[in-house]
Amino acid sequence: MSGALARDAAEAQRAALVADALAGLSAPRKTLPCKWLYDAEGARLFEAITRLPEYYPTRTETKILTEQATAIAAAIGPGAAVVEFGPGDGAKGELLLAGLQSPAAYVPVDIAPEWLEAAASRVASARPGLPVLPVVADFTQGFALPKRIGAAPRLGFFPGSTIGNFEPAEAAAFLRRARATLGAGSRMLLGADLVKAVPVLEAAYDDAAGVTAAFDLNLLHRLNREAGADFDVAGFAHRAIWNPALERVEMHLAALRPQVVHLAGRVFRFAEGETIHTESSHKYRPEALGALAAAAGWRATAMWSDPQRLFSVWLLQG
Ligand code: AVI
């Protein structure tokens, strides 16, 4: 990207952050979209979260993909073109491809070209000869698949329980759009975190070392840095709360004392204890995940889990 284009992209991103912050902080219950948690520092902190003892999802999903690789590969069959939605560093894509029989191509899809590059080069160097065909696109929207994958059977791959960060209606819309993008008859391998004991869930989102707290509070630092806000970050604390009615862990930033915050010419007041809802992580019961997939035009044909039933990996047929 040229210097001028990069500057335009950064300015557009800043304007979108300010617009989302103004809307979210004006709502009766203050909220900010969780996508803004992931600036460079947020991405670094999230990577650290995935290695925490309390944060079981990444470790457990990796174990399922490793230990059940033969069964997963048998269910998928040979020659699949793997389309990964939001590949991160490409580690899970590489793991999946290593177990599959003669995969036809790897298509990582992400809106951030620099992340896409990292995933693509990791997989390309691990699997020389495999066509690696990155697509820069917002994977929550429709996008065109590379023509080079031809008639290879398509396998969508959406690991990590990122589906849980969508509201249920958004999750169904994502799955419906993914099916339209991949085409009828395609498959999808989907990671989903399961409902479990509340202390396990809350510890996973409020670790003893405070890494998740730093990840959440970084959003206020980001608003100060990029949107010119004046949050007193030390006046807020991270909270992770299980919402039993909606079966989700919510992250909130709670004001420790009354606060007045300025952002883009507006004034926002916080009462003591008032929170900004920064993320929801929905947890699924198997029957609810099956129903969600069905509502989006997919049929669940297999599910793999771990002995403690912490996490699930689903094969869906479109
Ligand atoms: C990216 N996503 C699946 C994570 C989750 O578990 O919902 C984000 C996260 N937030 C706090 N810890 C991890």
mmCIF file of C-alpha atoms in Angstrom, residues 1-317:
data_model
loop_
_atom_site.group_PDB
_atom_site.id
_atom_site.type_symbol
_atom_site.label_atom_id
_atom_site.label_comp_id
_atom_site.label_asym_id
_atom_site.label_seq_id
_atom_site.Cartn_x
_atom_site.Cartn_y
_atom_site.Cartn_z
ATOM 1 C CA MET A 1 0.000 0.000 0.000
ATOM 2 C CA SER A 2 1.378 3.467 -0.862
ATOM 3 C CA GLY A 3 1.960 6.039 1.906
ATOM 4 C CA ALA A 4 -1.070 8.107 0.839
ATOM 5 C CA LEU A 5 -3.372 5.063 0.647
ATOM 6 C CA ALA A 6 -2.206 3.836 4.056
ATOM 7 C CA ARG A 7 -2.887 7.286 5.525
ATOM 8 C CA ASP A 8 -6.404 7.334 4.001
ATOM 9 C CA ALA A 9 -7.104 3.858 5.394
ATOM 10 C CA ALA A 10 -5.870 4.883 8.869
ATOM 11 C CA GLU A 11 -8.017 8.052 8.786
ATOM 12 C CA ALA A 12 -11.103 6.071 7.684
ATOM 13 C CA GLN A 13 -10.472 3.620 10.531
ATOM 14 C CA ARG A 14 -10.097 6.475 13.049
ATOM 15 C CA ALA A 15 -13.363 8.067 11.846
ATOM 16 C CA ALA A 16 -15.168 4.708 12.205
ATOM 17 C CA LEU A 17 -13.753 4.270 15.736
ATOM 18 C CA VAL A 18 -14.958 7.753 16.741
ATOM 19 C CA ALA A 19 -18.429 7.142 15.210
ATOM 20 C CA ASP A 20 -18.782 3.785 17.023
ATOM 21 C CA ALA A 21 -17.556 5.312 20.306
ATOM 22 C CA LEU A 22 -20.006 8.231 20.081
ATOM 23 C CA ALA A 23 -22.902 5.874 19.343
ATOM 24 C CA GLY A 24 -21.923 3.289 21.972
ATOM 25 C CA LEU A 25 -21.241 5.772 24.773
ATOM 26 C CA SER A 26 -24.547 7.569 24.054
ATOM 27 C CA ALA A 27 -26.586 4.372 24.440
ATOM 28 C CA PRO A 28 -28.675 3.943 27.610
ATOM 29 C CA ARG A 29 -26.340 1.040 28.521
ATOM 30 C CA LYS A 30 -22.893 2.092 27.352
ATOM 31 C CA THR A 31 -21.203 -0.291 24.937
ATOM 32 C CA LEU A 32 -18.342 -0.468 22.424
ATOM 33 C CA PRO A 33 -18.032 -2.999 19.567
ATOM 34 C CA CYS A 34 -15.508 -5.730 20.440
ATOM 35 C CA LYS A 35 -13.720 -5.430 17.083
ATOM 36 C CA TRP A 36 -11.956 -2.312 18.438
ATOM 37 C CA LEU A 37 -10.184 -4.431 21.075
ATOM 38 C CA TYR A 38 -7.743 -5.564 18.373
ATOM 39 C CA ASP A 39 -5.208 -2.839 17.641
ATOM 40 C CA ALA A 40 -1.564 -4.008 17.591
ATOM 41 C CA GLU A 41 -1.400 -4.014 21.401
ATOM 42 C CA GLY A 42 -4.794 -5.740 21.672
ATOM 43 C CA ALA A 43 -3.690 -8.436 19.201
ATOM 44 C CA ARG A 44 -0.499 -8.961 21.227
ATOM 45 C CA LEU A 45 -2.494 -9.249 24.475
ATOM 46 C CA PHE A 46 -5.026 -11.634 22.881
ATOM 47 C CA GLU A 47 -2.142 -13.857 21.769
ATOM 48 C CA ALA A 48 -0.939 -13.872 25.418
ATOM 49 C CA ILE A 49 -4.488 -14.758 26.577
ATOM 50 C CA THR A 50 -4.501 -17.874 24.394
ATOM 51 C CA ARG A 51 -1.510 -19.179 26.394
ATOM 52 C CA LEU A 52 -2.977 -18.519 29.882
ATOM 53 C CA PRO A 53 -3.714 -21.508 32.139
ATOM 54 C CA GLU A 54 -7.304 -20.307 32.688
ATOM 55 C CA TYR A 55 -8.047 -19.746 28.977
ATOM 56 C CA TYR A 56 -8.909 -23.297 27.883
ATOM 57 C CA PRO A 57 -10.517 -22.673 24.403
ATOM 58 C CA THR A 58 -7.400 -22.368 22.212
ATOM 59 C CA ARG A 59 -5.551 -25.218 23.897
ATOM 60 C CA THR A 60 -8.591 -27.510 23.866
ATOM 61 C CA GLU A 61 -9.522 -26.824 20.248
ATOM 62 C CA THR A 62 -5.916 -27.421 19.163
ATOM 63 C CA LYS A 63 -5.951 -30.727 21.065
ATOM 64 C CA ILE A 64 -9.209 -31.781 19.354
ATOM 65 C CA LEU A 65 -7.841 -30.876 15.892
ATOM 66 C CA THR A 66 -4.610 -32.770 16.650
ATOM 67 C CA GLU A 67 -5.970 -35.869 18.368
ATOM 68 C CA GLN A 68 -8.986 -36.304 16.090
ATOM 69 C CA ALA A 69 -7.163 -35.330 12.883
ATOM 70 C CA THR A 70 -7.673 -38.755 11.302
ATOM 71 C CA ALA A 71 -11.426 -38.823 11.930
ATOM 72 C CA ILE A 72 -11.806 -35.204 10.815
ATOM 73 C CA ALA A 73 -9.818 -35.847 7.605
ATOM 74 C CA ALA A 74 -11.866 -38.995 6.870
ATOM 75 C CA ALA A 75 -15.124 -37.059 7.256
ATOM 76 C CA ILE A 76 -13.889 -34.258 4.979
ATOM 77 C CA GLY A 77 -12.351 -36.458 2.304
ATOM 78 C CA PRO A 78 -9.591 -35.667 -0.215
ATOM 79 C CA GLY A 79 -8.927 -32.621 -2.348
ATOM 80 C CA ALA A 80 -10.632 -29.864 -0.302
ATOM 81 C CA ALA A 81 -9.975 -26.165 -0.891
ATOM 82 C CA VAL A 82 -9.807 -24.781 2.655
ATOM 83 C CA VAL A 83 -11.247 -21.255 3.054
ATOM 84 C CA GLU A 84 -10.322 -19.909 6.490
ATOM 85 C CA PHE A 85 -12.322 -16.956 7.855
ATOM 86 C CA GLY A 86 -9.992 -14.726 9.935
ATOM 87 C CA PRO A 87 -6.881 -16.963 9.984
ATOM 88 C CA GLY A 88 -4.891 -15.084 12.687
ATOM 89 C CA ASP A 89 -1.306 -16.321 12.469
ATOM 90 C CA GLY A 90 -2.331 -19.339 10.347
ATOM 91 C CA ALA A 91 -1.415 -21.887 13.057
ATOM 92 C CA LYS A 92 -4.802 -23.638 13.064
ATOM 93 C CA GLY A 93 -5.032 -23.617 9.263
ATOM 94 C CA GLU A 94 -1.620 -25.233 9.095
ATOM 95 C CA LEU A 95 -2.683 -27.841 11.660
ATOM 96 C CA LEU A 96 -5.861 -28.682 9.732
ATOM 97 C CA LEU A 97 -4.062 -28.866 6.369
ATOM 98 C CA ALA A 98 -1.405 -31.190 7.828
ATOM 99 C CA GLY A 99 -4.101 -33.770 8.615
ATOM 100 C CA LEU A 100 -6.139 -33.517 5.394
ATOM 101 C CA GLN A 101 -5.679 -35.798 2.399
ATOM 102 C CA SER A 102 -4.150 -33.873 -0.528
ATOM 103 C CA PRO A 103 -5.807 -30.480 0.081
ATOM 104 C CA ALA A 104 -6.296 -28.497 -3.155
ATOM 105 C CA ALA A 105 -5.659 -24.942 -1.866
ATOM 106 C CA TYR A 106 -5.598 -22.704 1.196
ATOM 107 C CA VAL A 107 -7.607 -19.468 1.006
ATOM 108 C CA PRO A 108 -7.146 -17.275 4.110
ATOM 109 C CA VAL A 109 -9.613 -14.350 4.224
ATOM 110 C CA ASP A 110 -9.116 -11.242 6.345
ATOM 111 C CA ILE A 111 -9.676 -7.502 6.101
ATOM 112 C CA ALA A 112 -6.197 -6.700 7.489
ATOM 113 C CA PRO A 113 -3.572 -7.332 4.750
ATOM 114 C CA GLU A 114 -0.683 -7.507 7.232
ATOM 115 C CA TRP A 115 -2.309 -10.353 9.230
ATOM 116 C CA LEU A 116 -3.262 -12.138 6.059
ATOM 117 C CA GLU A 117 0.335 -11.971 4.897
ATOM 118 C CA ALA A 118 1.539 -13.600 8.139
ATOM 119 C CA ALA A 119 -0.922 -16.513 7.819
ATOM 120 C CA ALA A 120 -0.287 -16.988 4.097
ATOM 121 C CA SER A 121 3.488 -17.076 4.411
ATOM 122 C CA ARG A 122 3.373 -19.434 7.401
ATOM 123 C CA VAL A 123 1.226 -21.961 5.495
ATOM 124 C CA ALA A 124 3.136 -21.486 2.224
ATOM 125 C CA SER A 125 6.461 -22.265 3.889
ATOM 126 C CA ALA A 126 5.028 -25.252 5.825
ATOM 127 C CA ARG A 127 3.379 -26.739 2.707
ATOM 128 C CA PRO A 128 5.441 -25.985 -0.395
ATOM 129 C CA GLY A 129 3.476 -26.762 -3.558
ATOM 130 C CA LEU A 130 0.068 -26.028 -2.002
ATOM 131 C CA PRO A 131 -1.602 -23.056 -3.737
ATOM 132 C CA VAL A 132 -2.038 -20.347 -1.063
ATOM 133 C CA LEU A 133 -4.537 -17.760 -2.321
ATOM 134 C CA PRO A 134 -5.150 -14.953 0.214
ATOM 135 C CA VAL A 135 -8.262 -12.777 -0.128
ATOM 136 C CA VAL A 136 -8.439 -9.300 1.450
ATOM 137 C CA ALA A 137 -12.097 -8.945 2.454
ATOM 138 C CA ASP A 138 -14.404 -8.441 5.423
ATOM 139 C CA PHE A 139 -15.309 -12.091 5.921
ATOM 140 C CA THR A 140 -18.602 -11.193 7.638
ATOM 141 C CA GLN A 141 -19.743 -9.953 4.203
ATOM 142 C CA GLY A 142 -19.952 -11.795 0.887
ATOM 143 C CA PHE A 143 -16.733 -12.021 -1.166
ATOM 144 C CA ALA A 144 -15.559 -13.774 -4.325
ATOM 145 C CA LEU A 145 -13.485 -16.931 -4.037
ATOM 146 C CA PRO A 146 -10.312 -17.115 -6.166
ATOM 147 C CA LYS A 147 -11.075 -18.649 -9.574
ATOM 148 C CA ARG A 148 -7.995 -20.859 -9.218
ATOM 149 C CA ILE A 149 -9.739 -23.195 -6.753
ATOM 150 C CA GLY A 150 -11.902 -24.345 -9.688
ATOM 151 C CA ALA A 151 -14.247 -27.230 -8.881
ATOM 152 C CA ALA A 152 -12.405 -28.414 -5.750
ATOM 153 C CA PRO A 153 -14.815 -29.217 -2.899
ATOM 154 C CA ARG A 154 -14.907 -26.188 -0.606
ATOM 155 C CA LEU A 155 -14.377 -26.418 3.127
ATOM 156 C CA GLY A 156 -14.976 -23.284 5.191
ATOM 157 C CA PHE A 157 -12.920 -23.164 8.391
ATOM 158 C CA PHE A 158 -13.927 -20.895 11.275
ATOM 159 C CA PRO A 159 -12.110 -22.035 14.425
ATOM 160 C CA GLY A 160 -11.518 -20.361 17.785
ATOM 161 C CA SER A 161 -15.176 -19.878 18.768
ATOM 162 C CA THR A 162 -15.102 -16.451 17.143
ATOM 163 C CA ILE A 163 -18.721 -17.305 16.229
ATOM 164 C CA GLY A 164 -19.388 -16.748 19.959
ATOM 165 C CA ASN A 165 -18.456 -13.068 19.674
ATOM 166 C CA PHE A 166 -21.428 -12.520 17.338
ATOM 167 C CA GLU A 167 -24.941 -11.949 18.643
ATOM 168 C CA PRO A 168 -26.997 -15.075 17.741
ATOM 169 C CA ALA A 169 -28.749 -13.257 14.859
ATOM 170 C CA GLU A 170 -25.370 -12.060 13.525
ATOM 171 C CA ALA A 171 -23.975 -15.602 13.878
ATOM 172 C CA ALA A 172 -26.855 -16.967 11.784
ATOM 173 C CA ALA A 173 -26.356 -14.197 9.196
ATOM 174 C CA PHE A 174 -22.616 -14.963 9.030
ATOM 175 C CA LEU A 175 -23.253 -18.704 8.524
ATOM 176 C CA ARG A 176 -25.899 -18.009 5.866
ATOM 177 C CA ARG A 177 -23.560 -15.663 3.970
ATOM 178 C CA ALA A 178 -20.649 -18.092 4.285
ATOM 179 C CA ARG A 179 -22.816 -20.811 2.735
ATOM 180 C CA ALA A 180 -23.709 -18.482 -0.147
ATOM 181 C CA THR A 181 -20.018 -17.631 -0.652
ATOM 182 C CA LEU A 182 -18.808 -21.240 -0.493
ATOM 183 C CA GLY A 183 -21.730 -22.576 -2.538
ATOM 184 C CA ALA A 184 -24.370 -25.254 -2.007
ATOM 185 C CA GLY A 185 -22.808 -28.643 -1.261
ATOM 186 C CA SER A 186 -19.811 -27.101 0.502
ATOM 187 C CA ARG A 187 -18.802 -27.919 4.072
ATOM 188 C CA MET A 188 -17.785 -25.875 7.085
ATOM 189 C CA LEU A 189 -15.564 -26.861 10.021
ATOM 190 C CA LEU A 190 -16.622 -24.659 12.926
ATOM 191 C CA GLY A 191 -15.190 -24.290 16.450
ATOM 192 C CA ALA A 192 -17.697 -23.432 19.201
ATOM 193 C CA ASP A 193 -17.151 -23.089 22.923
ATOM 194 C CA LEU A 194 -19.583 -25.029 25.126
ATOM 195 C CA VAL A 195 -21.656 -23.991 28.161
ATOM 196 C CA LYS A 196 -19.921 -25.176 31.332
ATOM 197 C CA ALA A 197 -19.457 -24.430 35.056
ATOM 198 C CA VAL A 198 -19.592 -20.681 35.733
ATOM 199 C CA PRO A 199 -16.300 -20.464 37.739
ATOM 200 C CA VAL A 200 -14.419 -22.045 34.805
ATOM 201 C CA LEU A 201 -15.980 -19.563 32.378
ATOM 202 C CA GLU A 202 -15.428 -16.491 34.523
ATOM 203 C CA ALA A 203 -11.793 -17.407 35.285
ATOM 204 C CA ALA A 204 -11.122 -17.827 31.539
ATOM 205 C CA TYR A 205 -12.155 -14.185 31.040
ATOM 206 C CA ASP A 206 -10.634 -12.759 34.251
ATOM 207 C CA ASP A 207 -7.271 -14.448 34.720
ATOM 208 C CA ALA A 208 -5.109 -14.171 37.825
ATOM 209 C CA ALA A 209 -2.231 -12.499 35.943
ATOM 210 C CA GLY A 210 -4.516 -9.695 34.720
ATOM 211 C CA VAL A 211 -3.812 -10.194 31.007
ATOM 212 C CA THR A 212 -7.514 -10.142 30.052
ATOM 213 C CA ALA A 213 -7.978 -7.029 32.196
ATOM 214 C CA ALA A 214 -5.125 -5.332 30.295
ATOM 215 C CA PHE A 215 -6.690 -6.465 26.986
ATOM 216 C CA ASP A 216 -10.052 -4.924 27.943
ATOM 217 C CA LEU A 217 -8.580 -1.682 29.413
ATOM 218 C CA ASN A 218 -6.430 -1.243 26.286
ATOM 219 C CA LEU A 219 -9.643 -0.187 24.551
ATOM 220 C CA LEU A 220 -9.723 2.976 26.710
ATOM 221 C CA HIS A 221 -6.029 3.622 26.005
ATOM 222 C CA ARG A 222 -6.848 3.212 22.319
ATOM 223 C CA LEU A 223 -9.695 5.753 22.522
ATOM 224 C CA ASN A 224 -7.320 8.177 24.255
ATOM 225 C CA ARG A 225 -4.582 7.580 21.633
ATOM 226 C CA GLU A 226 -6.658 7.445 18.458
ATOM 227 C CA ALA A 227 -9.883 9.290 19.212
ATOM 228 C CA GLY A 228 -8.476 12.044 21.453
ATOM 229 C CA ALA A 229 -10.565 10.928 24.460
ATOM 230 C CA ASP A 230 -9.460 11.622 28.037
ATOM 231 C CA PHE A 231 -10.428 8.445 29.923
ATOM 232 C CA ASP A 232 -8.721 8.117 33.305
ATOM 233 C CA VAL A 233 -7.940 4.452 32.650
ATOM 234 C CA ALA A 234 -6.966 3.815 36.289
ATOM 235 C CA GLY A 235 -10.527 4.810 37.214
ATOM 236 C CA PHE A 236 -11.962 1.730 35.444
ATOM 237 C CA ALA A 237 -11.737 -1.981 36.213
ATOM 238 C CA HIS A 238 -12.300 -5.059 34.076
ATOM 239 C CA ARG A 239 -15.210 -7.366 34.975
ATOM 240 C CA ALA A 240 -16.144 -10.739 33.451
ATOM 241 C CA ILE A 241 -19.740 -11.720 34.165
ATOM 242 C CA TRP A 242 -21.691 -14.826 33.144
ATOM 243 C CA ASN A 243 -25.126 -13.840 31.824
ATOM 244 C CA PRO A 244 -27.236 -16.986 32.463
ATOM 245 C CA ALA A 245 -30.265 -15.846 30.445
ATOM 246 C CA LEU A 246 -28.211 -15.251 27.287
ATOM 247 C CA GLU A 247 -25.570 -17.938 28.046
ATOM 248 C CA ARG A 248 -22.641 -15.666 27.428
ATOM 249 C CA VAL A 249 -19.643 -14.258 29.265
ATOM 250 C CA GLU A 250 -19.742 -10.472 29.135
ATOM 251 C CA MET A 251 -16.696 -8.263 29.507
ATOM 252 C CA HIS A 252 -17.362 -4.869 31.051
ATOM 253 C CA LEU A 253 -15.262 -1.893 32.083
ATOM 254 C CA ALA A 254 -16.695 -0.566 35.349
ATOM 255 C CA ALA A 255 -16.180 2.998 36.590
ATOM 256 C CA LEU A 256 -14.596 2.832 40.056
ATOM 257 C CA ARG A 257 -15.789 6.361 40.851
ATOM 258 C CA PRO A 258 -17.926 8.970 39.061
ATOM 259 C CA GLN A 259 -16.187 10.045 35.854
ATOM 260 C CA VAL A 260 -16.530 12.703 33.181
ATOM 261 C CA VAL A 261 -15.008 11.825 29.799
ATOM 262 C CA HIS A 262 -14.592 14.033 26.739
ATOM 263 C CA LEU A 263 -14.548 12.579 23.234
ATOM 264 C CA ALA A 264 -14.873 14.426 19.905
ATOM 265 C CA GLY A 265 -16.480 17.493 21.500
ATOM 266 C CA ARG A 266 -18.998 15.463 23.519
ATOM 267 C CA VAL A 267 -19.155 14.888 27.275
ATOM 268 C CA PHE A 268 -19.949 11.456 28.744
ATOM 269 C CA ARG A 269 -20.728 11.000 32.430
ATOM 270 C CA PHE A 270 -20.303 7.760 34.357
ATOM 271 C CA ALA A 271 -21.900 7.015 37.714
ATOM 272 C CA GLU A 272 -19.824 4.944 40.122
ATOM 273 C CA GLY A 273 -20.216 1.286 39.122
ATOM 274 C CA GLU A 274 -21.609 2.088 35.656
ATOM 275 C CA THR A 275 -20.076 -0.095 32.963
ATOM 276 C CA ILE A 276 -19.161 -0.105 29.289
ATOM 277 C CA HIS A 277 -20.028 -3.509 27.786
ATOM 278 C CA THR A 278 -17.028 -4.345 25.595
ATOM 279 C CA GLU A 279 -17.523 -7.965 24.474
ATOM 280 C CA SER A 280 -19.878 -10.932 24.630
ATOM 281 C CA SER A 281 -18.614 -14.477 24.254
ATOM 282 C CA HIS A 282 -21.598 -16.754 23.696
ATOM 283 C CA LYS A 283 -21.288 -20.360 24.793
ATOM 284 C CA TYR A 284 -23.322 -23.027 23.052
ATOM 285 C CA ARG A 285 -25.137 -26.186 24.074
ATOM 286 C CA PRO A 286 -24.820 -28.788 21.292
ATOM 287 C CA GLU A 287 -28.546 -28.631 20.494
ATOM 288 C CA ALA A 288 -28.435 -24.817 20.235
ATOM 289 C CA LEU A 289 -25.457 -24.933 17.865
ATOM 290 C CA GLY A 290 -27.248 -27.522 15.702
ATOM 291 C CA ALA A 291 -30.330 -25.275 15.586
ATOM 292 C CA LEU A 292 -28.242 -22.194 14.729
ATOM 293 C CA ALA A 293 -26.578 -24.049 11.850
ATOM 294 C CA ALA A 294 -29.937 -25.357 10.597
ATOM 295 C CA ALA A 295 -31.442 -21.848 10.684
ATOM 296 C CA ALA A 296 -28.607 -20.752 8.388
ATOM 297 C CA GLY A 297 -29.086 -23.602 5.877
ATOM 298 C CA TRP A 298 -26.402 -25.990 7.182
ATOM 299 C CA ARG A 299 -26.807 -29.517 8.549
ATOM 300 C CA ALA A 300 -24.500 -30.674 11.346
ATOM 301 C CA THR A 301 -23.027 -34.038 10.293
ATOM 302 C CA ALA A 302 -20.341 -34.572 12.951
ATOM 303 C CA MET A 303 -19.115 -33.091 16.220
ATOM 304 C CA TRP A 304 -15.817 -33.717 17.970
ATOM 305 C CA SER A 305 -15.145 -32.735 21.560
ATOM 306 C CA ASP A 306 -12.663 -33.311 24.386
ATOM 307 C CA PRO A 307 -13.234 -35.728 27.310
ATOM 308 C CA GLN A 308 -14.300 -32.840 29.612
ATOM 309 C CA ARG A 309 -16.695 -31.472 26.960
ATOM 310 C CA LEU A 310 -15.134 -28.019 27.176
ATOM 311 C CA PHE A 311 -15.091 -27.237 23.442
ATOM 312 C CA SER A 312 -16.633 -28.542 20.224
ATOM 313 C CA VAL A 313 -15.579 -28.751 16.565
ATOM 314 C CA TRP A 314 -18.437 -29.223 14.102
ATOM 315 C CA LEU A 315 -18.625 -30.399 10.511
ATOM 316 C CA LEU A 316 -21.535 -28.741 8.721
ATOM 317 C CA GLN A 317 -22.911 -29.705 5.314
#
